[in-house]
Amino acid sequence: QPEEEGASVLKHAVFLQRLVRVFFGCLASVACGMLYAVYLSTYHDRKFWFSTRQELEREITFQGGSGVYYYYYKRLIAAPSFERGFYELVVDNRTVSGQTINAVERLSLYPELITSFIYRVTGSQDFVEPIYFYIGAVLGLQAVYVTALFVCSWVMSGTWVAGMLAVAWYVINRADTTKVDHGLPLRDNWALPYFSWQVTALTGFLRNKIGSSTEMFCYLTMSATTFTFLLVWEHSHYVLFIQGFCLFLLDSFDLVPPRKIADIHKVYLSSLFLAYMFQFQNTALLSSPLLSLLIGSVLASENCFQLGVNHMGAGHLDFILKFLEVKFGLNTTTDFVPNFLLCQESFQTPGQDLFLRLMQASVLPFYFLVLTVCLLSALQAIYRRLSGQPLCKTYSLENGGIGEHPEVVYHVFHTMLFGGLALLFDGMKYLWTPYVCMFTAFGVCSPDLWMTVFKWLKLKSIHPVVLSLILSTAVPTIIGFSLWREFSPRVLAELSELQEFYDADTVELMSWIKSQAPVAAVFAGSPQLLGAVKLCSGSAVTSLPVYSDIKLLKRTEDTYQVYAMRSAEDIYKLLTAQKTNYVIIEESICNELTLNKGCRIKDLLDISNGHIVYDKGEIYSFSKYGRFCHEIKMNYSPYTNYFTRVFWNRSYHVYKVNSVISFQY
């Protein structure tokens, strides 16, 4: 009887201790998320002097063409009802000249739909401005993002110290972990927090030691976040394809029960179907590599080897394959669109400064250490599995086999595949570096990792279990202290420094458009500038800053011809075909000076138009016509016959496209 009472007391004490740990861990994760959101809000206000600006000046701060997304949010708020606003977006003839588009499908506007709906039903218009509500939603999701990284690292390591270290590395490397500084409304900033929670739920779902109720919770969370991720970002199915391939490898090596893989496939298929329906039968999802992988996995499990991908959209895939051929040097092209995309920073190879920054933050050396240990241990587990040897059924610290945990092996594959893509495409670093921070923090805080190393070394002088427990506490403590001493002054200095972002020329241009241009006017210009024009004035434009839409990219190519060596008549025909009333010429593009000359807009146009001459290894541009953006400023015929300058400042020249050609000599 006393023994039973003692066991009961011990059981209650263990439960209470676990409950206290979970409580303080949850408290720490929420605190980290909220502090990060407050930090971003303060930094944003300091950078743009946001609270002291007028509405027009605030809207211009949405950089990189991202303002077009906020325009639709503003339009939904201004609509008489949410239903009316939704209809106007589905049948939108006020954005792209001469076209009626489904803006919700084409621009993935569900974040704006949901945010505007919440703004309406909560009565927030009575106490907060729409722009602050929108920014608050984005920054709130960033808090959700870092909270998910915290929880994922905590779940894998067993200590919430790992979560705090993951968040610290994430914030220190913010330039390489998030695009929130580049443009708040960008789709990445809405989508990646959901992906982060999806990965966290998947991590918990893959664990061997998990209760049925916890497994169901992880499954439901994974289902909801997978669907939401697919809904809010047009590129999400490519990301899930890479994740699905990681799971395919786990299944191939028999490291995960087939039941769990089947359940995950159900999540993918149901989410794809729902996203397909909510995105108005989006055919891109039917031709997605994720769906092909799922079909292939099912057929492979039935001993069939036909992948069944004949239904895939040929045109879209042909363009992607052509783009990849050019990227990897297997082919060359003079086409403007693929060359233009390859010159975008996201598609270029990252520079050495990325890895130098990660080295300076101390995350990269420890990342390679953790990855090496986990990879070698995983290879050992895979070898034993392929040799017919069973894996350990009971996991304990003394076993020292961190590679036998399926969630760890998944993250090894995850970080290696995304890391390989990050070496090829700079934009992929935003999908890699957050998980580098999380994975590294888990490793240095995990007693299992240190125990695995000591088991390989056959350490006998000191008890390896005790030493692994000591190191899993001491190493992150030392790292955390060094990070605090070196980087906390820099992070706090970002908030104390009075920065100023003010583009007077752009403000002047937008003010002129709002006050002088007709309401029904159509503007042509660079996609980034047209995003700002659309937001600030509501005028129709010839193209949009959406680089996943080939049709819009073709219209962008036609608009960019104002920087080519073409005749006034050719440019006039191209612009009038798009029903253009005003064309905006930017000095920064016309007189662009960069070291990488092959990526200047005018160089890409010259290559596409066949205006390049090679002479003794040198490349020259040659045409019987001068460069249009230079010649039109000379104010002589035939340019004055077709165009009339109506506005100019240091950065912009606006020309009216004459409806009646005036022949003046």
XYZ file of C-alpha atoms in Angstrom, residues 35-623:
589
model
C 7.660 40.985 -28.863
C 8.695 40.318 -32.450
C 5.454 41.850 -33.756
C 5.943 44.937 -31.579
C 9.542 45.185 -32.770
C 8.467 45.023 -36.435
C 5.730 47.590 -35.889
C 8.133 50.014 -34.218
C 10.777 49.453 -36.884
C 8.239 50.005 -39.675
C 7.070 53.271 -38.155
C 10.646 54.478 -37.642
C 11.720 53.534 -41.149
C 8.862 55.258 -42.961
C 7.785 57.811 -40.331
C 4.484 56.104 -40.958
C 2.378 57.692 -38.245
C 3.267 61.224 -39.378
C 2.589 60.708 -43.106
C -0.464 61.542 -45.156
C -2.419 58.700 -46.754
C -0.769 59.050 -50.179
C 2.725 59.022 -48.671
C 1.851 55.964 -46.576
C 0.625 54.042 -49.599
C 3.825 54.726 -51.524
C 5.777 52.893 -48.801
C 4.358 49.603 -50.142
C 7.402 48.914 -52.279
C 8.198 46.608 -55.174
C 4.738 46.810 -56.702
C 3.175 45.187 -53.639
C 0.788 48.118 -53.252
C -1.557 46.599 -55.827
C -2.648 44.045 -53.205
C -3.464 46.776 -50.718
C -5.451 48.550 -53.455
C -7.869 45.620 -53.600
C -8.198 45.585 -49.818
C -8.991 49.303 -49.908
C -11.486 48.697 -52.698
C -13.229 45.968 -50.683
C -13.479 48.277 -47.671
C -14.968 51.065 -49.815
C -17.578 48.791 -51.431
C -21.214 49.178 -50.254
C -21.150 45.588 -49.002
C -18.683 42.734 -48.824
C -20.708 40.746 -51.369
C -20.640 43.640 -53.843
C -16.917 44.139 -53.354
C -16.264 40.425 -53.890
C -18.284 40.441 -57.115
C -16.384 43.467 -58.449
C -13.096 41.647 -57.880
C -14.277 38.457 -59.570
C -15.453 40.471 -62.602
C -12.829 43.214 -62.598
C -12.695 45.446 -65.682
C -11.131 48.442 -63.927
C -7.571 47.183 -63.489
C -5.947 45.823 -66.666
C -6.857 47.887 -69.708
C -9.033 46.149 -72.248
C -9.468 43.040 -70.091
C -11.947 41.678 -67.596
C -10.067 39.556 -65.082
C -10.895 37.498 -62.029
C -8.569 39.373 -59.688
C -9.166 36.978 -56.787
C -7.836 34.054 -58.807
C -5.186 35.892 -60.778
C -3.583 37.720 -57.843
C -4.426 35.288 -54.984
C -6.450 37.894 -53.090
C -7.905 35.688 -50.347
C -5.776 37.439 -47.676
C -7.391 40.749 -48.612
C -10.851 39.159 -48.733
C -10.513 37.635 -45.274
C -8.911 40.730 -43.733
C -11.529 43.104 -45.134
C -14.323 40.765 -44.002
C -12.939 40.679 -40.443
C -12.520 44.451 -40.522
C -16.198 44.830 -41.409
C -17.779 42.291 -39.081
C -15.763 43.338 -36.031
C -16.708 46.991 -36.434
C -13.028 47.926 -36.477
C -13.747 50.923 -38.709
C -14.923 52.765 -35.588
C -11.546 52.752 -33.859
C -8.748 51.860 -36.329
C -7.864 53.037 -39.819
C -8.000 50.408 -42.598
C -4.286 50.695 -43.353
C -3.308 50.079 -39.726
C -5.639 47.091 -39.519
C -4.066 45.643 -42.671
C -0.504 46.182 -41.456
C -1.450 44.764 -38.070
C -2.749 41.608 -39.732
C 0.516 41.088 -41.625
C 2.689 41.766 -38.582
C 0.458 39.547 -36.463
C 1.110 36.697 -38.873
C 4.848 37.269 -38.484
C 4.324 36.753 -34.751
C 2.522 33.507 -35.592
C 5.484 32.575 -37.825
C 8.162 32.847 -35.126
C 5.857 31.186 -32.591
C 5.598 28.174 -34.906
C 9.394 28.006 -35.265
C 9.653 28.191 -31.473
C 7.189 25.337 -30.979
C 8.740 23.166 -33.712
C 12.221 23.437 -32.203
C 10.753 22.829 -28.740
C 8.849 19.703 -29.875
C 11.948 18.216 -31.483
C 14.415 18.966 -28.699
C 12.171 18.642 -25.650
C 13.174 22.027 -24.228
C 11.733 25.461 -24.917
C 15.240 26.918 -24.637
C 15.669 25.683 -28.213
C 12.638 27.727 -29.221
C 14.088 30.912 -27.771
C 17.406 30.283 -29.539
C 15.580 29.636 -32.840
C 13.687 32.926 -32.550
C 16.883 34.804 -31.646
C 18.678 33.503 -34.741
C 15.619 34.231 -36.884
C 15.452 37.872 -35.761
C 19.210 38.426 -36.063
C 19.154 37.071 -39.634
C 15.936 38.906 -40.539
C 17.378 40.154 -43.834
C 17.606 36.529 -45.006
C 14.623 34.972 -43.226
C 11.713 37.212 -44.237
C 10.554 39.599 -46.966
C 8.531 41.701 -44.566
C 10.985 44.599 -44.986
C 10.668 44.514 -48.791
C 6.901 44.831 -49.045
C 4.324 44.042 -46.395
C 1.499 42.914 -48.731
C 3.650 40.360 -50.619
C 2.037 36.912 -50.798
C 5.030 35.308 -49.053
C 4.372 37.308 -45.898
C 0.812 35.999 -45.763
C 1.552 32.388 -46.714
C 4.766 31.344 -44.968
C 3.378 31.646 -41.403
C 0.785 29.001 -42.330
C 3.493 26.820 -43.863
C 5.505 27.169 -40.675
C 2.620 25.835 -38.601
C 2.015 23.114 -41.170
C 5.627 21.957 -40.778
C 5.269 22.099 -36.985
C 2.095 19.996 -37.084
C 3.742 17.549 -39.490
C 6.729 17.281 -37.156
C 4.481 16.328 -34.270
C 2.469 13.937 -36.450
C 5.594 12.028 -37.545
C 6.821 11.381 -34.001
C 6.700 7.807 -32.777
C 5.948 8.628 -29.150
C 2.663 10.473 -29.588
C -0.785 9.928 -28.080
C -3.865 9.420 -30.221
C -5.445 12.726 -29.174
C -2.218 14.654 -29.860
C -1.887 12.908 -33.215
C -5.423 13.897 -34.157
C -4.747 17.500 -33.125
C -1.607 17.568 -35.295
C -3.541 16.017 -38.179
C -6.332 18.591 -38.032
C -3.841 21.457 -37.711
C -1.888 20.116 -40.660
C -5.068 19.841 -42.737
C -6.199 23.398 -41.999
C -2.797 24.998 -42.569
C -2.109 23.029 -45.772
C -5.390 24.205 -47.300
C -4.825 27.809 -46.198
C -1.265 27.762 -47.534
C -2.501 26.577 -50.934
C -5.248 29.182 -50.916
C -3.194 32.320 -50.262
C -0.077 31.775 -52.424
C 0.093 30.734 -56.060
C 3.505 29.058 -55.623
C 2.566 27.019 -52.558
C 2.034 23.744 -54.430
C 5.675 23.797 -55.560
C 6.781 24.119 -51.923
C 4.495 21.264 -50.897
C 5.897 19.175 -53.753
C 9.356 19.426 -52.182
C 7.880 18.534 -48.807
C 6.015 15.639 -50.382
C 9.240 14.392 -51.926
C 10.859 14.390 -48.458
C 7.982 12.258 -47.202
C 8.321 9.994 -50.235
C 11.940 9.333 -49.236
C 10.859 8.562 -45.668
C 8.278 6.136 -47.003
C 10.769 4.551 -49.424
C 13.161 3.776 -46.557
C 10.265 2.521 -44.413
C 10.998 4.994 -41.634
C 7.349 6.013 -41.160
C 4.307 3.751 -40.786
C 2.392 3.488 -44.098
C -0.761 4.585 -42.263
C 0.726 7.998 -41.497
C 1.940 8.505 -45.070
C -1.531 7.616 -46.342
C -3.076 10.129 -43.930
C -0.703 12.857 -45.135
C -1.573 12.057 -48.749
C -5.239 12.483 -47.838
C -4.413 15.920 -46.450
C -2.637 16.895 -49.680
C -5.407 15.606 -51.950
C -8.278 17.124 -49.975
C -6.449 20.456 -49.694
C -5.700 20.488 -53.430
C -9.332 19.745 -54.226
C -10.673 22.444 -51.907
C -8.120 24.989 -53.152
C -9.039 24.080 -56.740
C -12.682 24.817 -56.012
C -12.065 28.000 -54.015
C -9.716 29.309 -56.718
C -12.382 28.982 -59.422
C -11.127 25.688 -60.899
C -7.516 26.803 -61.090
C -5.934 24.519 -63.702
C -2.445 25.227 -62.335
C -3.297 22.982 -59.377
C -4.282 20.142 -61.704
C -0.924 20.395 -63.449
C 1.029 20.818 -60.217
C 4.010 18.524 -59.551
C 2.515 17.810 -56.122
C -0.505 16.096 -57.664
C 1.750 14.163 -60.039
C 3.882 13.029 -57.087
C 0.792 11.841 -55.212
C -0.471 9.933 -58.251
C 2.974 8.438 -58.787
C 3.221 7.394 -55.137
C -0.159 5.645 -55.292
C 0.699 3.883 -58.537
C 4.130 2.895 -57.217
C 2.548 1.418 -54.114
C 0.357 -0.680 -56.444
C 3.484 -1.833 -58.370
C 2.623 0.346 -61.358
C 5.127 2.627 -62.959
C 3.046 4.956 -65.093
C 2.939 8.409 -63.574
C -0.201 9.475 -65.358
C 0.727 13.073 -66.026
C -0.828 13.410 -69.474
C -3.464 15.778 -68.129
C -0.899 18.405 -67.195
C -1.055 21.802 -68.860
C 1.433 21.726 -71.691
C 1.916 25.469 -72.229
C 2.685 26.308 -68.612
C 5.075 23.375 -68.232
C 6.841 24.154 -71.514
C 7.607 27.651 -70.272
C 8.924 26.345 -66.930
C 11.133 23.765 -68.648
C 12.475 26.382 -71.053
C 13.171 28.703 -68.137
C 15.063 25.981 -66.234
C 17.080 25.030 -69.321
C 18.284 28.617 -69.653
C 18.912 28.901 -65.902
C 21.159 25.833 -65.830
C 22.992 26.738 -69.035
C 21.509 23.893 -71.095
C 20.085 26.312 -73.633
C 20.055 29.984 -74.565
C 17.224 32.233 -75.650
C 16.705 35.752 -76.884
C 13.135 35.887 -75.565
C 12.575 38.804 -73.240
C 10.340 37.126 -70.643
C 12.610 34.230 -69.515
C 15.673 36.481 -69.564
C 13.786 39.153 -67.628
C 12.782 36.623 -64.964
C 16.311 35.265 -64.696
C 17.538 38.786 -64.007
C 15.171 39.153 -61.054
C 17.047 38.927 -57.763
C 14.936 35.997 -56.565
C 16.052 33.808 -59.471
C 19.728 34.683 -59.366
C 22.398 32.719 -57.527
C 22.931 34.077 -54.000
C 26.165 35.891 -53.281
C 28.751 34.963 -50.687
C 27.430 37.686 -48.388
C 24.472 35.441 -47.470
C 26.771 32.806 -46.002
C 29.026 35.409 -44.423
C 26.046 36.856 -42.568
C 25.008 33.410 -41.371
C 28.598 32.746 -40.276
C 28.783 36.004 -38.332
C 25.565 35.117 -36.516
C 27.197 31.755 -35.584
C 24.229 29.807 -36.970
C 26.005 28.309 -40.007
C 28.871 26.496 -38.182
C 26.481 24.896 -35.701
C 24.078 24.109 -38.555
C 26.724 22.077 -40.357
C 27.572 20.289 -37.102
C 23.945 19.400 -36.375
C 23.230 18.441 -40.001
C 26.311 16.208 -40.198
C 25.455 14.317 -37.003
C 21.771 13.907 -37.926
C 22.558 12.904 -41.513
C 25.131 10.263 -40.527
C 22.823 8.878 -37.868
C 19.944 8.831 -40.365
C 22.108 6.966 -42.891
C 22.919 4.411 -40.195
C 19.207 3.950 -39.502
C 18.429 3.642 -43.223
C 21.218 1.081 -43.694
C 19.915 -1.024 -40.812
C 16.411 -0.781 -42.217
C 17.480 -1.833 -45.704
C 19.529 -4.667 -44.189
C 16.419 -6.027 -42.537
C 17.428 -5.031 -39.020
C 14.580 -3.597 -36.928
C 14.890 -0.113 -35.492
C 14.685 0.473 -31.755
C 11.109 0.224 -30.553
C 11.789 1.926 -27.238
C 13.519 5.287 -27.518
C 15.711 6.386 -24.650
C 18.606 8.765 -24.234
C 21.045 5.884 -23.749
C 20.344 4.564 -27.279
C 21.935 7.640 -28.866
C 20.270 7.211 -32.231
C 18.918 10.610 -33.186
C 18.608 9.494 -36.819
C 15.992 6.914 -35.828
C 13.459 9.635 -35.091
C 11.345 10.044 -38.272
C 10.680 13.743 -37.607
C 14.444 14.366 -37.444
C 15.066 12.494 -40.703
C 12.284 14.497 -42.335
C 13.931 17.766 -41.331
C 17.298 16.514 -42.599
C 15.756 15.930 -46.030
C 13.767 19.175 -45.763
C 16.750 21.387 -44.999
C 18.997 19.675 -47.561
C 16.526 19.999 -50.436
C 15.588 23.584 -49.678
C 19.253 24.366 -49.069
C 20.166 22.984 -52.476
C 17.520 25.181 -54.090
C 18.740 28.185 -52.080
C 22.181 27.684 -53.629
C 20.572 28.086 -57.071
C 17.863 30.680 -56.436
C 18.332 33.559 -54.020
C 14.602 33.786 -53.342
C 14.575 30.265 -51.903
C 16.609 31.438 -48.914
C 13.368 32.677 -47.345
C 12.182 29.056 -47.264
C 15.538 27.718 -46.061
C 17.102 30.054 -43.506
C 14.135 30.086 -41.050
C 14.407 26.306 -40.797
C 18.188 26.516 -40.560
C 17.627 28.597 -37.418
C 15.021 26.180 -36.070
C 16.923 22.988 -36.963
C 20.212 24.267 -35.551
C 18.588 25.403 -32.313
C 16.972 21.985 -31.920
C 20.287 20.224 -32.475
C 22.450 22.107 -29.997
C 19.717 21.833 -27.338
C 18.991 18.142 -27.906
C 20.609 15.644 -25.503
C 19.960 12.952 -28.138
C 22.324 14.646 -30.583
C 25.179 14.888 -28.072
C 24.519 11.329 -26.927
C 24.744 10.139 -30.533
C 28.166 11.777 -30.861
C 29.402 10.283 -27.588
C 28.177 6.841 -28.605
C 30.240 7.077 -31.781
C 33.265 8.217 -29.775
C 32.664 5.407 -27.229
C 33.204 7.828 -24.388
C 33.940 6.060 -21.096
C 35.785 8.533 -18.854
C 32.613 10.490 -18.125
C 29.095 9.088 -18.158
C 27.834 10.076 -21.633
C 24.235 10.629 -20.495
C 25.295 13.119 -17.866
C 27.667 14.895 -20.249
C 25.040 15.099 -23.002
C 22.573 16.658 -20.570
C 25.194 19.160 -19.452
C 26.192 20.124 -23.004
C 22.577 20.418 -24.187
C 22.164 23.118 -21.542
C 25.617 24.721 -21.492
C 26.116 25.115 -25.271
C 22.849 26.990 -25.969
C 23.424 29.101 -22.865
C 26.857 30.163 -24.124
C 25.493 30.792 -27.628
C 22.579 32.791 -26.262
C 24.819 34.924 -24.085
C 27.219 35.678 -26.956
C 24.316 36.558 -29.271
C 22.825 38.857 -26.655
C 26.129 40.631 -26.073
C 26.927 41.101 -29.769
C 23.587 41.576 -31.490
C 21.140 43.041 -28.980
C 22.734 46.533 -29.276
C 22.390 46.330 -33.063
C 18.761 45.224 -32.936
C 17.854 47.958 -30.458
C 19.820 50.515 -32.483
C 17.530 49.835 -35.454
C 14.648 51.125 -33.351
C 16.461 54.173 -32.023
C 17.872 55.340 -35.361
C 15.649 57.896 -37.043
C 15.401 56.734 -40.631
C 13.472 58.434 -43.377
C 12.006 56.987 -46.526
C 10.503 59.745 -48.623
C 10.308 59.644 -52.393
C 9.364 63.213 -53.277
C 9.322 62.614 -57.039
C 6.945 59.667 -56.743
C 4.686 61.606 -54.390
C 4.620 64.471 -56.898
C 3.798 62.070 -59.755
C 0.954 60.391 -57.879
C -0.449 63.745 -56.797
C -0.479 64.904 -60.421
C -2.227 61.727 -61.581
C -4.908 62.049 -58.898
C -5.554 65.727 -59.615
C -4.947 66.123 -63.353
C -5.460 62.811 -65.146
C -8.981 61.751 -66.181
C -10.569 59.069 -64.015
C -10.891 56.695 -66.978
C -7.254 57.161 -68.085
C -5.052 54.113 -68.748
C -1.380 54.278 -67.721
C 1.614 52.343 -69.066
C 4.946 51.970 -67.271
C 7.088 49.508 -65.372
C 5.112 46.904 -63.356
C 6.457 48.166 -60.009
C 5.421 51.739 -60.766
C 2.035 50.673 -62.123
C 1.347 48.913 -58.826
C 1.785 52.259 -57.068
C -0.274 54.073 -59.732
C -3.111 51.598 -59.292
C -3.040 51.928 -55.509
C -2.784 55.706 -55.290
C -5.111 56.714 -58.127
C -7.248 53.704 -58.984
C -6.547 54.278 -62.693
C -6.460 51.353 -65.086
C -2.994 50.106 -66.077
C -1.540 48.049 -68.896
C 0.125 45.438 -66.683
C 0.644 44.387 -63.077
C 3.678 43.310 -61.002
C 2.675 39.645 -61.106
C 5.527 37.530 -62.452
C 3.683 34.207 -62.360
C 1.247 35.257 -65.110
C 2.746 34.775 -68.575
C 0.072 36.880 -70.290
C 0.800 39.844 -68.037
C 4.517 39.376 -68.623
C 3.947 39.601 -72.374
C 2.058 42.874 -71.861
C 4.944 44.073 -69.688
C 7.347 43.325 -72.535
C 5.277 45.475 -74.898
C 5.202 48.338 -72.388
C 8.948 48.142 -71.791
C 9.554 48.773 -75.508
C 9.679 52.504 -74.681
C 13.254 51.747 -73.509
C 14.151 49.928 -76.746
C 15.582 51.223 -80.019
C 12.246 51.338 -81.822
C 10.497 53.916 -83.958
C 7.872 56.300 -82.607
C 5.288 54.652 -84.837
C 6.057 51.145 -83.456
C 5.761 52.332 -79.863
C 2.555 54.184 -80.649
C 0.992 51.039 -82.146
C 1.995 48.906 -79.152
C 0.614 51.393 -76.644
C -2.647 52.056 -78.476
C -3.179 48.288 -78.785
C -3.269 48.270 -74.964
C -5.620 51.302 -74.970
C -2.961 53.441 -73.276
C -3.678 57.131 -72.642
C -0.471 58.022 -70.739
C 2.962 56.414 -70.692
C 5.410 57.004 -67.840
C 9.126 56.909 -68.659
C 11.470 56.422 -65.699
C 14.925 57.946 -65.695
C 16.238 55.120 -63.500
C 15.480 52.583 -66.268
C 16.315 54.752 -69.274
C 19.732 55.702 -67.884
C 20.341 52.537 -65.851
C 23.984 52.000 -64.967
C 24.866 48.634 -63.423
C 27.862 46.321 -63.455
C 25.697 43.495 -64.754
C 24.932 45.101 -68.105
C 23.209 42.005 -69.506
C 20.364 42.431 -67.026
C 19.453 46.035 -67.759
C 15.966 46.369 -69.220
C 17.298 48.070 -72.337
C 19.879 45.281 -72.835
C 17.224 42.578 -72.565
C 15.086 44.445 -75.093
C 17.998 44.892 -77.496
C 18.727 41.158 -77.331
C 15.072 40.282 -77.862
C 14.671 42.755 -80.741
C 17.867 41.658 -82.493
C 19.621 44.988 -81.945
C 22.871 43.463 -80.663
C 26.130 43.469 -82.621
C 29.180 41.426 -81.559
C 32.560 42.887 -82.522
C 35.889 41.488 -81.268
C 34.350 40.077 -78.116
C 32.497 43.293 -77.307
C 28.728 43.694 -77.403
C 27.154 46.789 -78.909
C 23.567 47.909 -79.429
C 22.734 49.054 -82.933
C 19.538 50.099 -84.729
